[in-house]
JSON list of C-alpha atoms in Angstrom, two decimals:
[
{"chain": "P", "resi": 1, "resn": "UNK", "atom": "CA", "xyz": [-107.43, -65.56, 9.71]},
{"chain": "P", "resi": 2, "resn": "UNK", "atom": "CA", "xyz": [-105.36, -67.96, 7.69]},
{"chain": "P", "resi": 3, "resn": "UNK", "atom": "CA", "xyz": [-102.89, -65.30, 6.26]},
{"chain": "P", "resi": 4, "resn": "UNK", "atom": "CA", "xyz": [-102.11, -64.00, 10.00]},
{"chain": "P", "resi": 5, "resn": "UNK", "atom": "CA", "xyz": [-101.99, -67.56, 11.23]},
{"chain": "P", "resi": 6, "resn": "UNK", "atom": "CA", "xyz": [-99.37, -68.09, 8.78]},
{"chain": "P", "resi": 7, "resn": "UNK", "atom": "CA", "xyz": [-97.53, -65.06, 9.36]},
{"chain": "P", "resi": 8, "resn": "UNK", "atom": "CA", "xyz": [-97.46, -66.00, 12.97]},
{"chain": "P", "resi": 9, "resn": "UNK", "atom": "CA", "xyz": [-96.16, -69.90, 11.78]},
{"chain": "P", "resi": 10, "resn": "UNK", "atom": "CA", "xyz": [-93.61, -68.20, 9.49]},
{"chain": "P", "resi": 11, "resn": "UNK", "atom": "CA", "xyz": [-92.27, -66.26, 12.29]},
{"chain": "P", "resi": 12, "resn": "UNK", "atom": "CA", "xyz": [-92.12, -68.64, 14.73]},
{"chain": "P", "resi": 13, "resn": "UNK", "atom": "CA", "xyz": [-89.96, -70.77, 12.40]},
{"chain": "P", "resi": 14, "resn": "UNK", "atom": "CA", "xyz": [-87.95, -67.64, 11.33]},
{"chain": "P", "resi": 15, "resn": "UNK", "atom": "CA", "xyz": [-87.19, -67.00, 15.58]},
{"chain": "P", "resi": 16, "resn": "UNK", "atom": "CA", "xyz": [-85.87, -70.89, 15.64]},
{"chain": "P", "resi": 17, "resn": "UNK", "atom": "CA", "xyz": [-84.07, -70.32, 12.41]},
{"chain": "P", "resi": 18, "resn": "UNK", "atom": "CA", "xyz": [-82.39, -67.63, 14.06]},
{"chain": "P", "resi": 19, "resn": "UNK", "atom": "CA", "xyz": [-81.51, -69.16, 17.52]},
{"chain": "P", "resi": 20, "resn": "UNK", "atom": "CA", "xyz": [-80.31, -72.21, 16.07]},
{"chain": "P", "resi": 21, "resn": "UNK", "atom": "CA", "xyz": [-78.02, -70.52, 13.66]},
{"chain": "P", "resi": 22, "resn": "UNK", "atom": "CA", "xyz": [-76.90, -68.52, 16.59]},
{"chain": "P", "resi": 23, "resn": "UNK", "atom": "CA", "xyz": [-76.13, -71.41, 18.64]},
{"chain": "P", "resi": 24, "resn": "UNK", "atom": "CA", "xyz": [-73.92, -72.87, 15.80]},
{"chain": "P", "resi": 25, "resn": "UNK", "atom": "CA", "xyz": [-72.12, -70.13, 15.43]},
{"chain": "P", "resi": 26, "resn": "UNK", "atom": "CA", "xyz": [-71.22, -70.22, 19.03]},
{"chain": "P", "resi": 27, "resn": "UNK", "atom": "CA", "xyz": [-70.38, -73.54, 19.10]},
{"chain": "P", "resi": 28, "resn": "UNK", "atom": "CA", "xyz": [-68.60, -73.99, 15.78]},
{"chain": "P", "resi": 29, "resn": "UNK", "atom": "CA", "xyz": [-67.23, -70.85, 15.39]},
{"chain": "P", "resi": 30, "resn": "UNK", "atom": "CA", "xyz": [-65.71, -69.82, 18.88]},
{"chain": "P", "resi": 31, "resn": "UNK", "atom": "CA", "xyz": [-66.17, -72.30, 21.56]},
{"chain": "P", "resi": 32, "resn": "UNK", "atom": "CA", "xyz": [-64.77, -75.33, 19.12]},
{"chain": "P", "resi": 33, "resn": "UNK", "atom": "CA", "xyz": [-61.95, -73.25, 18.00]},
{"chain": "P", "resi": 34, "resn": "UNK", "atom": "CA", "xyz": [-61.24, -71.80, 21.73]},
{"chain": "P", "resi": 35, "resn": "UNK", "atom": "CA", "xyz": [-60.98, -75.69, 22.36]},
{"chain": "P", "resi": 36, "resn": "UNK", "atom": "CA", "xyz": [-59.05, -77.19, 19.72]},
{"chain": "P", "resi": 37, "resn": "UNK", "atom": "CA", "xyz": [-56.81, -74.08, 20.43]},
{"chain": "P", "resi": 38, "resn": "UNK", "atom": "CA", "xyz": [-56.37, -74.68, 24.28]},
{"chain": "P", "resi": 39, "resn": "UNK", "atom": "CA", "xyz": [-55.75, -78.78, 23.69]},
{"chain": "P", "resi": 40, "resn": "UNK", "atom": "CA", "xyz": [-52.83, -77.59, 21.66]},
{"chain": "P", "resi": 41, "resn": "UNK", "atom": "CA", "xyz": [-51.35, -75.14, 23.30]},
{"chain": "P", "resi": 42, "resn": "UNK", "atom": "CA", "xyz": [-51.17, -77.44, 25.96]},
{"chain": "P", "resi": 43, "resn": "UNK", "atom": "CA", "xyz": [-49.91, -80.26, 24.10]},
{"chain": "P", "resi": 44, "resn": "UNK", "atom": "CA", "xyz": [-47.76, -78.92, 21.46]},
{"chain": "P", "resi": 45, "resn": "UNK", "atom": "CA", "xyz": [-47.60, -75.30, 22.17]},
{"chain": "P", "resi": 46, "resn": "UNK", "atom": "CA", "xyz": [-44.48, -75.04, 19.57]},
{"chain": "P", "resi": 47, "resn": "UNK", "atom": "CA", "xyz": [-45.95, -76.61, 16.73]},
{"chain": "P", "resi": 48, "resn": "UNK", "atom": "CA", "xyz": [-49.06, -74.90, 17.84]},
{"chain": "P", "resi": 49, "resn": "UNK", "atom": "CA", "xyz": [-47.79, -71.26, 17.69]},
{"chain": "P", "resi": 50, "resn": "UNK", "atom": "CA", "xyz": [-45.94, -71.70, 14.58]},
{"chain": "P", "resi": 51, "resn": "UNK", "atom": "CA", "xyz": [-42.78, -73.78, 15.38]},
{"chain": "P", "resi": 52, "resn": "UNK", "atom": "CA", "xyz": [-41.33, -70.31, 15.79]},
{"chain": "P", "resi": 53, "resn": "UNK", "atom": "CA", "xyz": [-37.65, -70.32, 15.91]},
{"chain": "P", "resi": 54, "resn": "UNK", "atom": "CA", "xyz": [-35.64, -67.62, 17.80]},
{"chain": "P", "resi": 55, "resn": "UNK", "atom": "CA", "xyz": [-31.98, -66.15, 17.72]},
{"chain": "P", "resi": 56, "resn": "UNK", "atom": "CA", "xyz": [-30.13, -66.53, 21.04]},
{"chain": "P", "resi": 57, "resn": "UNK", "atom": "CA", "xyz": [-31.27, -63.30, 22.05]},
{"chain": "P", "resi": 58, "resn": "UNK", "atom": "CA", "xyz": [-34.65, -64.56, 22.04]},
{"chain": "P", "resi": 59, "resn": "UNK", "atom": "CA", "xyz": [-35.84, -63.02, 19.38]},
{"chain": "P", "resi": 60, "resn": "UNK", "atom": "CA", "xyz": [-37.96, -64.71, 16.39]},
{"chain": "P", "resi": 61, "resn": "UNK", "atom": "CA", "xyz": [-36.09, -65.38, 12.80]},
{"chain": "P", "resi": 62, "resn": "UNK", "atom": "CA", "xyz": [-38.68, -67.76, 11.39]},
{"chain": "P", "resi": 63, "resn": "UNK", "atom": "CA", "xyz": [-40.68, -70.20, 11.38]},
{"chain": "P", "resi": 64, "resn": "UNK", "atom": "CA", "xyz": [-38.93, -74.09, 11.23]},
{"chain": "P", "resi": 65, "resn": "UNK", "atom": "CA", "xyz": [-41.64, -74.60, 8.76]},
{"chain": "P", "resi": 66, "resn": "UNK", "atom": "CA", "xyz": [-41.42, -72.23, 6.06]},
{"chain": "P", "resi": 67, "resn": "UNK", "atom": "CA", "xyz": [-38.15, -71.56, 4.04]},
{"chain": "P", "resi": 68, "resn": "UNK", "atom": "CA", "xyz": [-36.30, -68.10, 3.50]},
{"chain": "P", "resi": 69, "resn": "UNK", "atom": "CA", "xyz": [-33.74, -66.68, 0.84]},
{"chain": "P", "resi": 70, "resn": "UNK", "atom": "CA", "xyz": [-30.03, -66.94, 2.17]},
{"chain": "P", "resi": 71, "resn": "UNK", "atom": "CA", "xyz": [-28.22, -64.28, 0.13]},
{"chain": "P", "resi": 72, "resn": "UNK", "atom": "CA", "xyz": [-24.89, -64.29, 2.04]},
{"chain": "P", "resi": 73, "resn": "UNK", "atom": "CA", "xyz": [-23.13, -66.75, 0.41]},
{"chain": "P", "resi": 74, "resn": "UNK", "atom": "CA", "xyz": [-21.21, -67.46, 3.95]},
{"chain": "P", "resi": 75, "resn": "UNK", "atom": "CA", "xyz": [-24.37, -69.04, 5.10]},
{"chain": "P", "resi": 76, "resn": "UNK", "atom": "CA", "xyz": [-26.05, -72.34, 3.40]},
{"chain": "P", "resi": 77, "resn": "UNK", "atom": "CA", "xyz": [-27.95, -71.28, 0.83]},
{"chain": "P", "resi": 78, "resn": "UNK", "atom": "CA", "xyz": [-31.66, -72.52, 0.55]},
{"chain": "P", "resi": 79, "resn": "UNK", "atom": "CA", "xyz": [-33.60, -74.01, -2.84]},
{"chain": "P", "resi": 80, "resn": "UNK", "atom": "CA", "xyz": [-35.06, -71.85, -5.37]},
{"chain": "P", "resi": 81, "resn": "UNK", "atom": "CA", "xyz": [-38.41, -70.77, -4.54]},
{"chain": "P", "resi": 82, "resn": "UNK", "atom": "CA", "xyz": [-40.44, -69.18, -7.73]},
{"chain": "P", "resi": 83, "resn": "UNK", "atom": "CA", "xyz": [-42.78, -67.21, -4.99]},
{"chain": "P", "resi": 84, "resn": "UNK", "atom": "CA", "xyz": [-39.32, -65.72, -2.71]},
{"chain": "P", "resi": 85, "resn": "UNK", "atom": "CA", "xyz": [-40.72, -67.86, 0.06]},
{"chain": "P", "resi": 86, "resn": "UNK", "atom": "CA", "xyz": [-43.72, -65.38, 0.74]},
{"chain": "P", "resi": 87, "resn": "UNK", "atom": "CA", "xyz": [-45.96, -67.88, 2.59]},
{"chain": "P", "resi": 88, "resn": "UNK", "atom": "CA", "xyz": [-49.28, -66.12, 1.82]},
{"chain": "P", "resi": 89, "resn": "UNK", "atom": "CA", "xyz": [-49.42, -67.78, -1.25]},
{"chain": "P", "resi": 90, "resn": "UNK", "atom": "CA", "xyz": [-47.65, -71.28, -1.80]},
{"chain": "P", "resi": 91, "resn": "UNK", "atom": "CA", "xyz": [-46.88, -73.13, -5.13]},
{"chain": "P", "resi": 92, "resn": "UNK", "atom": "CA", "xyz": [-44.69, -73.62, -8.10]},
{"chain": "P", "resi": 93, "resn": "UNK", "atom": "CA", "xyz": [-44.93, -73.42, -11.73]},
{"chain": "P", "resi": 94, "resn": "UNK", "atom": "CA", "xyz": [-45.84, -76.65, -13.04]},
{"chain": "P", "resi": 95, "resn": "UNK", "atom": "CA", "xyz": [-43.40, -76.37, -16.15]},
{"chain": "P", "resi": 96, "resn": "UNK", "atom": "CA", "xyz": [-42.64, -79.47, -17.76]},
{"chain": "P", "resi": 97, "resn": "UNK", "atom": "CA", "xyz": [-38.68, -80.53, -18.05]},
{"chain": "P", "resi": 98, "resn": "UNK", "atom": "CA", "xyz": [-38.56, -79.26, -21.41]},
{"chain": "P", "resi": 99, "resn": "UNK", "atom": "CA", "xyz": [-40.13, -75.53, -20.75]},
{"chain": "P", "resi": 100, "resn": "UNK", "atom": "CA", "xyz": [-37.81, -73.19, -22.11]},
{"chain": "P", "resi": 101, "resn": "UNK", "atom": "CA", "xyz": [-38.65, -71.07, -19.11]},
{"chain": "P", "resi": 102, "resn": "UNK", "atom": "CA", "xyz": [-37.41, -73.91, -16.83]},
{"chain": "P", "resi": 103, "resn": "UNK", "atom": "CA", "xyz": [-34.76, -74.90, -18.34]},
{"chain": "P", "resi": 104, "resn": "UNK", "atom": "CA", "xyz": [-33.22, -71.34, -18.77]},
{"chain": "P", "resi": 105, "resn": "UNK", "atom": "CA", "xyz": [-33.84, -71.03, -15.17]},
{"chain": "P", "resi": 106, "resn": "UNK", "atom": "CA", "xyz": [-31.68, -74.37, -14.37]},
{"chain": "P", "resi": 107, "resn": "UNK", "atom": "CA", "xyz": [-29.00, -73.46, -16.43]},
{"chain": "P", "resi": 108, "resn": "UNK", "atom": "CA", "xyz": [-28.65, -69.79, -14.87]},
{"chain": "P", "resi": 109, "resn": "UNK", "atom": "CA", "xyz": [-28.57, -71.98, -11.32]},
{"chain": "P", "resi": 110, "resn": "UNK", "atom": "CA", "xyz": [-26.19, -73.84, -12.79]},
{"chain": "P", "resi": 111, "resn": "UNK", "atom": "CA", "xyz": [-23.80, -70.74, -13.40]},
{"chain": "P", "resi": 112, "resn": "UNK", "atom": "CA", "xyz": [-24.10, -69.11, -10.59]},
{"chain": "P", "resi": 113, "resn": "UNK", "atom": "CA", "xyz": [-23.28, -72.33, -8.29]},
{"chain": "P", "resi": 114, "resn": "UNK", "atom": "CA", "xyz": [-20.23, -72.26, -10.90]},
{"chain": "P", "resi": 115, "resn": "UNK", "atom": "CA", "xyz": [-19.37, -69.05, -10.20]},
{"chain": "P", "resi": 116, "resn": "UNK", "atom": "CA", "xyz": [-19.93, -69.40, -6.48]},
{"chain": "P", "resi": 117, "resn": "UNK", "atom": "CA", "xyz": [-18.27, -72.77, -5.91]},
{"chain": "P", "resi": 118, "resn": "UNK", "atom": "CA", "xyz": [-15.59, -73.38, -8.16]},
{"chain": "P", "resi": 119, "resn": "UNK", "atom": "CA", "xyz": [-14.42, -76.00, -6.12]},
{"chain": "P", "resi": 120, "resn": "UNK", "atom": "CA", "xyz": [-16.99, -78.37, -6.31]},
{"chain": "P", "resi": 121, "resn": "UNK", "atom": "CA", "xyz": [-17.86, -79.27, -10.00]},
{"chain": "P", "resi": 122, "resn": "UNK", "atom": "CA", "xyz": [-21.46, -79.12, -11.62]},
{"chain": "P", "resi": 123, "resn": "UNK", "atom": "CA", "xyz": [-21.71, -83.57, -11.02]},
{"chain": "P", "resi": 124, "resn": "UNK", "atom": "CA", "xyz": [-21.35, -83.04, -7.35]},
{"chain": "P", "resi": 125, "resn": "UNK", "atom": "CA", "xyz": [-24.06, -80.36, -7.76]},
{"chain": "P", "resi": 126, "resn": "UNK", "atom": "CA", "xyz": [-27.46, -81.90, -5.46]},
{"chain": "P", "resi": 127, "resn": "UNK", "atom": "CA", "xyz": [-30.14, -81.43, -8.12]},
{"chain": "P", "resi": 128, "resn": "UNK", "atom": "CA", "xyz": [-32.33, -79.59, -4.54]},
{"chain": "P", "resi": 129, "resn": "UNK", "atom": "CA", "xyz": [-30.27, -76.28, -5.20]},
{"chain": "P", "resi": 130, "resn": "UNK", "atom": "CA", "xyz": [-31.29, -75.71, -8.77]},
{"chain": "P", "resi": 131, "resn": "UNK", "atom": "CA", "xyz": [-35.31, -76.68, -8.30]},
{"chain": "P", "resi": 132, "resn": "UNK", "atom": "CA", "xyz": [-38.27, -76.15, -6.91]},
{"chain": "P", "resi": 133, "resn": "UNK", "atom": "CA", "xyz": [-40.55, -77.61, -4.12]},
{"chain": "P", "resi": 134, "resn": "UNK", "atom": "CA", "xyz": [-43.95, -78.43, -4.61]},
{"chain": "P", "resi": 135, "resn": "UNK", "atom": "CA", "xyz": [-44.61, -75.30, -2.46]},
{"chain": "P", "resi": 136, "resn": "UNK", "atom": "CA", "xyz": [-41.94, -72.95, -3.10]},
{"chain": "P", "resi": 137, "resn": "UNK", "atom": "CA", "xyz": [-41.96, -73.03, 0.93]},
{"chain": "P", "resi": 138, "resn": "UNK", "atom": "CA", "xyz": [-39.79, -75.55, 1.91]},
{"chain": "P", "resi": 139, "resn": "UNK", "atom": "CA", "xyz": [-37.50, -75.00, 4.37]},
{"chain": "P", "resi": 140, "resn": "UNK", "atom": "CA", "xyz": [-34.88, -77.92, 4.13]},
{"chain": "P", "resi": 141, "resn": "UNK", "atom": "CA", "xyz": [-32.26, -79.32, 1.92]},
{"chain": "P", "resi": 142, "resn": "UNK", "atom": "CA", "xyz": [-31.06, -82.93, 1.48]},
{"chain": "P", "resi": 143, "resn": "UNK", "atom": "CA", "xyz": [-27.84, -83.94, 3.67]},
{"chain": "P", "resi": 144, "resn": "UNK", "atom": "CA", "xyz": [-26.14, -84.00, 0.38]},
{"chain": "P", "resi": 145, "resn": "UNK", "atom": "CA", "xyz": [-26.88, -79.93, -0.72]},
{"chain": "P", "resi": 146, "resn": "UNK", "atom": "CA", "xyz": [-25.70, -78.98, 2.62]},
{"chain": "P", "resi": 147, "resn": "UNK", "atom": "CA", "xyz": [-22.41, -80.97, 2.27]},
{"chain": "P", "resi": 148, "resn": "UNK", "atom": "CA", "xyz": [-21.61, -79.65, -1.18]},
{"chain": "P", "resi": 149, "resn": "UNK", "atom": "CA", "xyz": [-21.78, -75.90, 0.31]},
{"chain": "P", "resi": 150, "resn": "UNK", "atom": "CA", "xyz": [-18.99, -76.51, 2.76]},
{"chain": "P", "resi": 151, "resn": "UNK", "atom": "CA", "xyz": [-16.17, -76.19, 0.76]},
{"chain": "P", "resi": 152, "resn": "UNK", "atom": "CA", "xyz": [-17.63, -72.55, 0.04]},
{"chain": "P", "resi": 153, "resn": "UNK", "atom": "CA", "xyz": [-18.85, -71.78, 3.42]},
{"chain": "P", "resi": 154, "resn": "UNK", "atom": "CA", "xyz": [-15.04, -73.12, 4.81]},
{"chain": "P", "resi": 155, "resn": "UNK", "atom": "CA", "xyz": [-13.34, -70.51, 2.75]},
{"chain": "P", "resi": 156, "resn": "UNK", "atom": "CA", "xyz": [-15.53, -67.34, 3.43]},
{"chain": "P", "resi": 157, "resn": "UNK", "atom": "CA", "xyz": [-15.81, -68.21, 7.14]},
{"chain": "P", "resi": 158, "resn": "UNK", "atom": "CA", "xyz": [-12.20, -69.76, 7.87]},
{"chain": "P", "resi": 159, "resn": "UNK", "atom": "CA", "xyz": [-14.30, -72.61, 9.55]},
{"chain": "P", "resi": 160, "resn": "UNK", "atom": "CA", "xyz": [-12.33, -76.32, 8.66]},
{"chain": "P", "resi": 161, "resn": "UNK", "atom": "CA", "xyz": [-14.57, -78.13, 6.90]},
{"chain": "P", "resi": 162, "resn": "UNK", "atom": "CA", "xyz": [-14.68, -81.43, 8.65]},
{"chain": "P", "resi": 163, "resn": "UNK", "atom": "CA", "xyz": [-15.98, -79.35, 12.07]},
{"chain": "P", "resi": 164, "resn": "UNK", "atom": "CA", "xyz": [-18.86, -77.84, 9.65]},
{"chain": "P", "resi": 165, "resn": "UNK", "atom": "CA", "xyz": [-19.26, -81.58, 8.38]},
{"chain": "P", "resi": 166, "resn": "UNK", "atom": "CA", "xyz": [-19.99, -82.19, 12.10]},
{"chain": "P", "resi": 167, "resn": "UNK", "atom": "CA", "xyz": [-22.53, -79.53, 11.78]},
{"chain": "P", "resi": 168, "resn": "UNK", "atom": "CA", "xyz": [-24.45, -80.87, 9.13]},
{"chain": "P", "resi": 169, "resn": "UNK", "atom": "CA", "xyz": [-24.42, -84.34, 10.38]},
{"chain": "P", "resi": 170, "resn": "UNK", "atom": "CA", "xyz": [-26.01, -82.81, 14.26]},
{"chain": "P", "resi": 171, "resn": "UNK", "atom": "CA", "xyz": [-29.01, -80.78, 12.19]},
{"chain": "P", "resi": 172, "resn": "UNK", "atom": "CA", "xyz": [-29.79, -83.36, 9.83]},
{"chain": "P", "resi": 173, "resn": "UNK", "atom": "CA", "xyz": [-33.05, -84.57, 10.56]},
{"chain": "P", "resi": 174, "resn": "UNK", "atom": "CA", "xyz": [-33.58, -88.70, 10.32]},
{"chain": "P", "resi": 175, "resn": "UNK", "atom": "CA", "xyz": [-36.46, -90.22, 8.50]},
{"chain": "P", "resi": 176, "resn": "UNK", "atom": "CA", "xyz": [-39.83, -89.60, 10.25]},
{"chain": "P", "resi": 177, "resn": "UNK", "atom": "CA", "xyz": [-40.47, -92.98, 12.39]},
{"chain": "P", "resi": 178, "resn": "UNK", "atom": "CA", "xyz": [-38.38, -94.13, 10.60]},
{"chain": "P", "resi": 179, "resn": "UNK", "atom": "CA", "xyz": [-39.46, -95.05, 6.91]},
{"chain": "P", "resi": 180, "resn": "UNK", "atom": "CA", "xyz": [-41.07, -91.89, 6.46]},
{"chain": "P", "resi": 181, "resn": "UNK", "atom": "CA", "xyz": [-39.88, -89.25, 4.30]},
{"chain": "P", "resi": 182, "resn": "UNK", "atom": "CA", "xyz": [-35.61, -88.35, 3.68]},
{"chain": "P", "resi": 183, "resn": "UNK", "atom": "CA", "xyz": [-33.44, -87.08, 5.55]},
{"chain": "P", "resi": 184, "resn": "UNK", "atom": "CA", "xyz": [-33.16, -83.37, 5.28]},
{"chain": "P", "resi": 185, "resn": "UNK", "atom": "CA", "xyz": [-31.38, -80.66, 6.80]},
{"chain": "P", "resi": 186, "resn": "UNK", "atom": "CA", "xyz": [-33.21, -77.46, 8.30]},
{"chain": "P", "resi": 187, "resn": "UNK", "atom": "CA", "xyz": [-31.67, -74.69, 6.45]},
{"chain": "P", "resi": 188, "resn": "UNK", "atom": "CA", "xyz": [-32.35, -72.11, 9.15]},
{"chain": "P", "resi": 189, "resn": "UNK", "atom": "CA", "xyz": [-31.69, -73.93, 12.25]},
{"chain": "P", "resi": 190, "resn": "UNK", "atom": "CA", "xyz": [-28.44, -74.80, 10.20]},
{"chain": "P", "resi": 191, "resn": "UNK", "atom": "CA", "xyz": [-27.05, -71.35, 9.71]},
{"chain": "P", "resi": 192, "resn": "UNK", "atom": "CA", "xyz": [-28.16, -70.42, 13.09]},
{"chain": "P", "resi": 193, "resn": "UNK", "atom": "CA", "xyz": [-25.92, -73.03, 14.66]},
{"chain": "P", "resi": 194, "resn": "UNK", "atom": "CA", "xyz": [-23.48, -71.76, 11.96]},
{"chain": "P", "resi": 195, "resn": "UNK", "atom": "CA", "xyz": [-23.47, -67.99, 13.75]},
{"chain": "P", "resi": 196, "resn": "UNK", "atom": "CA", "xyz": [-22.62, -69.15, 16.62]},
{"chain": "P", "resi": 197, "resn": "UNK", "atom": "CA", "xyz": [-20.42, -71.40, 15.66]},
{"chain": "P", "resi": 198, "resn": "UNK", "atom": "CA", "xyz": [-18.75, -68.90, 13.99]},
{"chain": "P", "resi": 199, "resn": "UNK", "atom": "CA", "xyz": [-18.44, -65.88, 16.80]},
{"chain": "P", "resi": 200, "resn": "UNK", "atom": "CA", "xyz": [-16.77, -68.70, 19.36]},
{"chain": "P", "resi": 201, "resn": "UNK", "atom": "CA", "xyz": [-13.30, -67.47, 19.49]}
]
């Protein structure tokens, strides 16, 4: 009698067991998520799909959030990223300034901007185009990196440099409220103004 009483007892509690974890599941797992989801759509629906950035045409280049490798040297180049900007998997190398490894790295940077820019010398050189971010991700540049390019960008797109000055100066982002952060330039929202700056006859 006491073994099936208990049997019954355990199953009882097994059947609430189950329910609740059920009900959590439904709650936590869809219906909070289906609600967070809908509050931001309807709040922020850019930031909240992405802060997908599109062409003209409509069509989506990138994300405003996540950095990519500019290998046209007509466009502004981004910073190094150790991970080629894949987002799946953010971070750096924590290498110390004396690594071998890093400071190789630097000094091949610092040839190729050489090489690329001869008319800007290596003390000019913003020290954001020959290093990391924290995340490998990051998708802007100091006001400064983006200036330094010009000279480059002037030549290779027959653009005068004080109109892509202008440029620079109408994407660079101000301080959050303020006091918060640097200003910074959005590489990709850059270079797209660039393109179509430069098909205007």
């Amino acid at each position: 009698m006491k073994g099936w009483l208990f049997t019954m007892r355990g199953m009882q509690l097994l059947t609430v067991s189950f329910r609740m974890s059920l009900v959590c599941m439904v709650l936590c797992g869809l219906l909070y998520n289906l609600a967070v989801t809908g509050i931001a759509q309807g709040i922020m629906p850019g930031r909240a799909s992405g802060s997908l950035v599109t062409d003209p045409s409509g069509t989506v280049v990138g994300s405003a959030l996540i950095g990519q490798a500019v290998t046209d040297p007509a466009y502004f180049q981004s910073r190094i990223s150790s991970i080629a900007y894949k987002a799946d998997g953010s971070g750096t190398p924590n290498y110390a300034p004396s690594n071998p490894e890093l400071l190789k790295r630097v000094a091949q940077s610092i040839q190729d901007w050489q090489a690329n820019n001869p008319d800007v010398p290596v003390a000019l050189l913003p020290i954001d185009l020959v290093t990391n971010s924290g995340s490998g991700l990051d998708p802007h540049i100091s006001p400064a990196a983006a200036m330094a390019q010009i000279p480059r960008i002037s030549k290779l797109t027959g653009l005068p440099q004080e109109r892509l000055k202008t440029l620079v100066q109408e994407h660079t982002e101000q301080r959050e409220f303020g006091f918060l952060g640097e200003p910074a330039v959005n590489v990709l929202k850059l270079n797209l103004a660039l393109q179509a700056l430069s098909k205007k006859p």
